Every structure is written in C-alpha cells, then in structure tokens.
Short mmCIF file of C-alpha atoms and ligand atoms in Angstrom, two decimals:
data_model
loop_
_atom_site.label_atom_id
_atom_site.label_comp_id
_atom_site.label_asym_id
_atom_site.label_seq_id
_atom_site.Cartn_x
_atom_site.Cartn_y
_atom_site.Cartn_z
CA UNK A 1 -13.81 5.48 -6.15
CA UNK A 2 -13.94 1.81 -7.17
CA UNK A 3 -10.98 -0.37 -6.20
CA UNK A 4 -9.88 -3.90 -6.98
CA UNK A 5 -12.30 -5.07 -4.30
CA UNK A 6 -15.24 -3.78 -6.35
CA UNK A 7 -13.99 -5.94 -9.20
CA UNK A 8 -14.08 -8.90 -6.80
CA UNK A 9 -17.64 -8.05 -5.75
CA UNK A 10 -18.64 -7.88 -9.43
CA UNK A 11 -16.79 -11.06 -10.30
CA UNK A 12 -14.57 -9.20 -12.79
CA UNK A 13 -11.48 -10.73 -11.18
CA UNK A 14 -11.37 -14.10 -9.40
CA UNK A 15 -11.19 -14.59 -5.67
CA UNK A 16 -11.79 -17.48 -3.31
CA UNK A 17 -15.06 -16.37 -1.76
CA UNK A 18 -15.87 -17.90 1.62
CA UNK A 19 -19.00 -15.92 2.53
CA UNK A 20 -21.49 -13.59 0.85
CA UNK A 21 -24.78 -11.97 1.73
CA UNK A 22 -26.69 -8.95 0.58
CA UNK A 23 -24.41 -6.47 2.37
CA UNK A 24 -20.95 -8.00 2.38
CA UNK A 25 -18.58 -10.50 0.91
CA UNK A 26 -15.48 -12.29 2.28
CA UNK A 27 -12.65 -13.87 0.35
CA UNK A 28 -9.19 -15.29 0.97
CA UNK A 29 -6.35 -12.75 1.07
CA UNK A 30 -4.00 -12.93 -1.91
CA UNK A 31 -0.96 -12.54 0.34
CA UNK A 32 -1.92 -14.36 3.57
CA UNK A 33 -0.24 -13.32 6.79
CA UNK A 34 -1.61 -16.26 8.80
CA UNK A 35 -2.92 -19.77 7.95
CA UNK A 36 -6.39 -18.22 7.81
CA UNK A 37 -6.46 -14.73 6.35
CA UNK A 38 -9.76 -13.48 4.94
CA UNK A 39 -10.88 -10.04 3.80
CA UNK A 40 -14.42 -9.12 4.81
CA UNK A 41 -15.74 -6.08 2.96
CA UNK A 42 -19.02 -4.26 2.66
CA UNK A 43 -20.50 -4.17 -0.85
CA UNK A 44 -20.95 -0.44 -0.34
CA UNK A 45 -17.81 1.51 -1.27
CA UNK A 46 -16.64 3.10 1.96
CA UNK A 47 -12.96 4.01 1.43
CA UNK A 48 -11.83 3.99 5.08
CA UNK A 49 -13.47 3.26 8.44
CA UNK A 50 -13.31 6.94 9.22
CA UNK A 51 -15.43 7.68 6.13
CA UNK A 52 -18.34 5.67 7.62
CA UNK A 53 -21.41 7.80 8.26
CA UNK A 54 -24.16 7.53 10.88
CA UNK A 55 -26.38 5.85 8.24
CA UNK A 56 -23.71 3.11 7.98
CA UNK A 57 -24.18 2.04 11.63
CA UNK A 58 -26.27 -1.00 10.86
CA UNK A 59 -23.90 -2.03 8.03
CA UNK A 60 -20.85 -1.69 10.30
CA UNK A 61 -22.56 -3.76 12.98
CA UNK A 62 -23.47 -6.33 10.36
CA UNK A 63 -19.79 -6.66 9.44
CA UNK A 64 -18.84 -7.37 13.02
CA UNK A 65 -21.49 -10.10 13.32
CA UNK A 66 -20.48 -11.49 9.91
CA UNK A 67 -16.86 -11.65 11.05
CA UNK A 68 -17.78 -13.90 13.94
CA UNK A 69 -20.03 -16.05 11.76
CA UNK A 70 -17.25 -16.46 9.15
CA UNK A 71 -14.64 -17.26 11.82
CA UNK A 72 -16.93 -19.98 13.21
CA UNK A 73 -17.64 -21.23 9.69
CA UNK A 74 -13.88 -21.55 9.04
CA UNK A 75 -13.31 -23.38 12.32
CA UNK A 76 -11.40 -20.57 14.02
CA UNK A 77 -14.18 -19.04 16.08
CA UNK A 78 -12.33 -19.47 19.38
CA UNK A 79 -9.18 -17.59 18.38
CA UNK A 80 -8.93 -14.99 15.66
CA UNK A 81 -7.90 -11.39 15.23
CA UNK A 82 -9.77 -8.64 13.41
CA UNK A 83 -7.69 -5.81 11.92
CA UNK A 84 -8.81 -2.64 10.21
CA UNK A 85 -6.03 -0.52 8.73
CA UNK A 86 -7.32 3.06 8.37
CA UNK A 87 -5.16 5.24 6.13
CA UNK A 88 -1.89 4.71 4.33
CA UNK A 89 0.21 5.51 7.36
CA UNK A 90 -1.59 2.70 9.24
CA UNK A 91 -0.90 0.24 6.44
CA UNK A 92 -4.04 0.57 4.36
CA UNK A 93 -3.29 -0.13 0.69
CA UNK A 94 -6.77 -0.81 -0.72
CA UNK A 95 -9.15 2.09 -0.13
CA UNK A 96 -12.32 0.06 0.26
CA UNK A 97 -13.05 -0.63 3.92
CA UNK A 98 -12.02 -4.16 4.85
CA UNK A 99 -11.73 -6.26 7.98
CA UNK A 100 -8.79 -8.64 8.08
CA UNK A 101 -9.82 -11.88 9.73
CA UNK A 102 -6.56 -13.61 10.82
CA UNK A 103 -6.21 -16.92 12.59
CA UNK A 104 -4.19 -20.09 12.85
CA UNK A 105 -1.02 -18.84 14.54
CA UNK A 106 -0.09 -16.96 17.73
CA UNK A 107 -0.49 -13.14 17.56
CA UNK A 108 1.73 -10.79 19.53
CA UNK A 109 0.54 -7.83 21.52
CA UNK A 110 1.00 -4.93 20.99
CA UNK A 111 0.60 -5.40 17.22
CA UNK A 112 3.43 -4.29 15.00
P1 DGP B 201 -4.56 -3.31 3.60
O1 DGP B 201 -3.07 -3.30 3.54
O2 DGP B 201 -5.11 -3.28 5.03
O3 DGP B 201 -5.21 -2.30 2.70
O4 DGP B 201 -4.97 -4.76 3.09
C1 DGP B 201 -5.27 -5.04 1.76
C2 DGP B 201 -5.24 -6.55 1.62
O5 DGP B 201 -5.89 -6.91 0.46
C3 DGP B 201 -3.86 -7.16 1.62
O6 DGP B 201 -3.71 -8.06 2.71
C4 DGP B 201 -3.78 -7.90 0.32
C5 DGP B 201 -5.23 -8.00 -0.13
N1 DGP B 201 -5.42 -7.89 -1.57
C6 DGP B 201 -5.03 -6.88 -2.33
N2 DGP B 201 -5.38 -7.11 -3.63
C7 DGP B 201 -6.06 -8.28 -3.64
C8 DGP B 201 -6.66 -9.07 -4.63
O7 DGP B 201 -6.72 -8.72 -5.83
N3 DGP B 201 -7.21 -10.27 -4.26
C9 DGP B 201 -7.20 -10.70 -2.97
N4 DGP B 201 -7.82 -11.87 -2.70
N5 DGP B 201 -6.64 -9.99 -1.97
C10 DGP B 201 -6.06 -8.79 -2.31
#
C-alpha cells in the first residue's frame, strides 16, 4: 500500500533529500526531534520491519550500511541513534519501513 513516502520517492511531494542510491533514499524529517533527524527508507514498499522477508536480507543490510554512510556524510558519524518504530503501538505512523537517524543532542536510555 503506497504511503506518503512513496510520493517522496517519486518526487510527487517535496522533501530535502540528503542521500539516494538504487535501493534507498534519505530525507530530512518534517517534524525533527533532534538537530539532525533524517528518514532513511528502502524504495521497496515494506510496511513494517516485521514484514521483511528472507529475500530482503541484502536490502536490510544495505540500509544499515547506508545509515552509517549518511551519518558520516552529515558530520554526525561518531554519535547518532537509529530508531525503527514497528507498529502503531510502538509509535509507527507511516507504514513504509523507515530508519530514523537522530543526532545532535544527548539521548536518554532507556528510550521513552
Ligand atoms: P514514525 O512515527 O516512526 O512512523 O515516523 C514517521 C516520521 O515521518 C515522522 O518523524 C514524521 C515523518 N514524516 C511524516 N510525513 C512526512 C513528510 O511528508 N515529509 C517528511 N519529510 N517527513 C514526514
């Protein structure tokens, strides 16, 4: 089921894109929760992390490597947090898998 993130991939709505390759795209969050807050998404429509299939293993690994590359590119490679909200009760509001890349302020533990 396409979401607003598919519209961003297809350039149907604007976003500040910070990284793109054949498999994924990253853009600034519209409602940032930290000085750096980027959404990294696969171009493939996977609604939630739990919907990933064995054939998505390389793609999911690619996302992790891309997250580190993007963090370094944005100058926050030494201190950032990755968050995946899986399901509405965990805070997911857009049902297209996304990795939040957050940086630029202290982060508490455990997370809220
Ligand atoms: P989550 O709650 O984990 O599903 O996070 C969804 C994030 O997506 C949330 O931080 C806000 C962001 N977001 C939602 N709609 C848009 C949009 O149209 N543009 C951008 N840049 N970010 C969006």
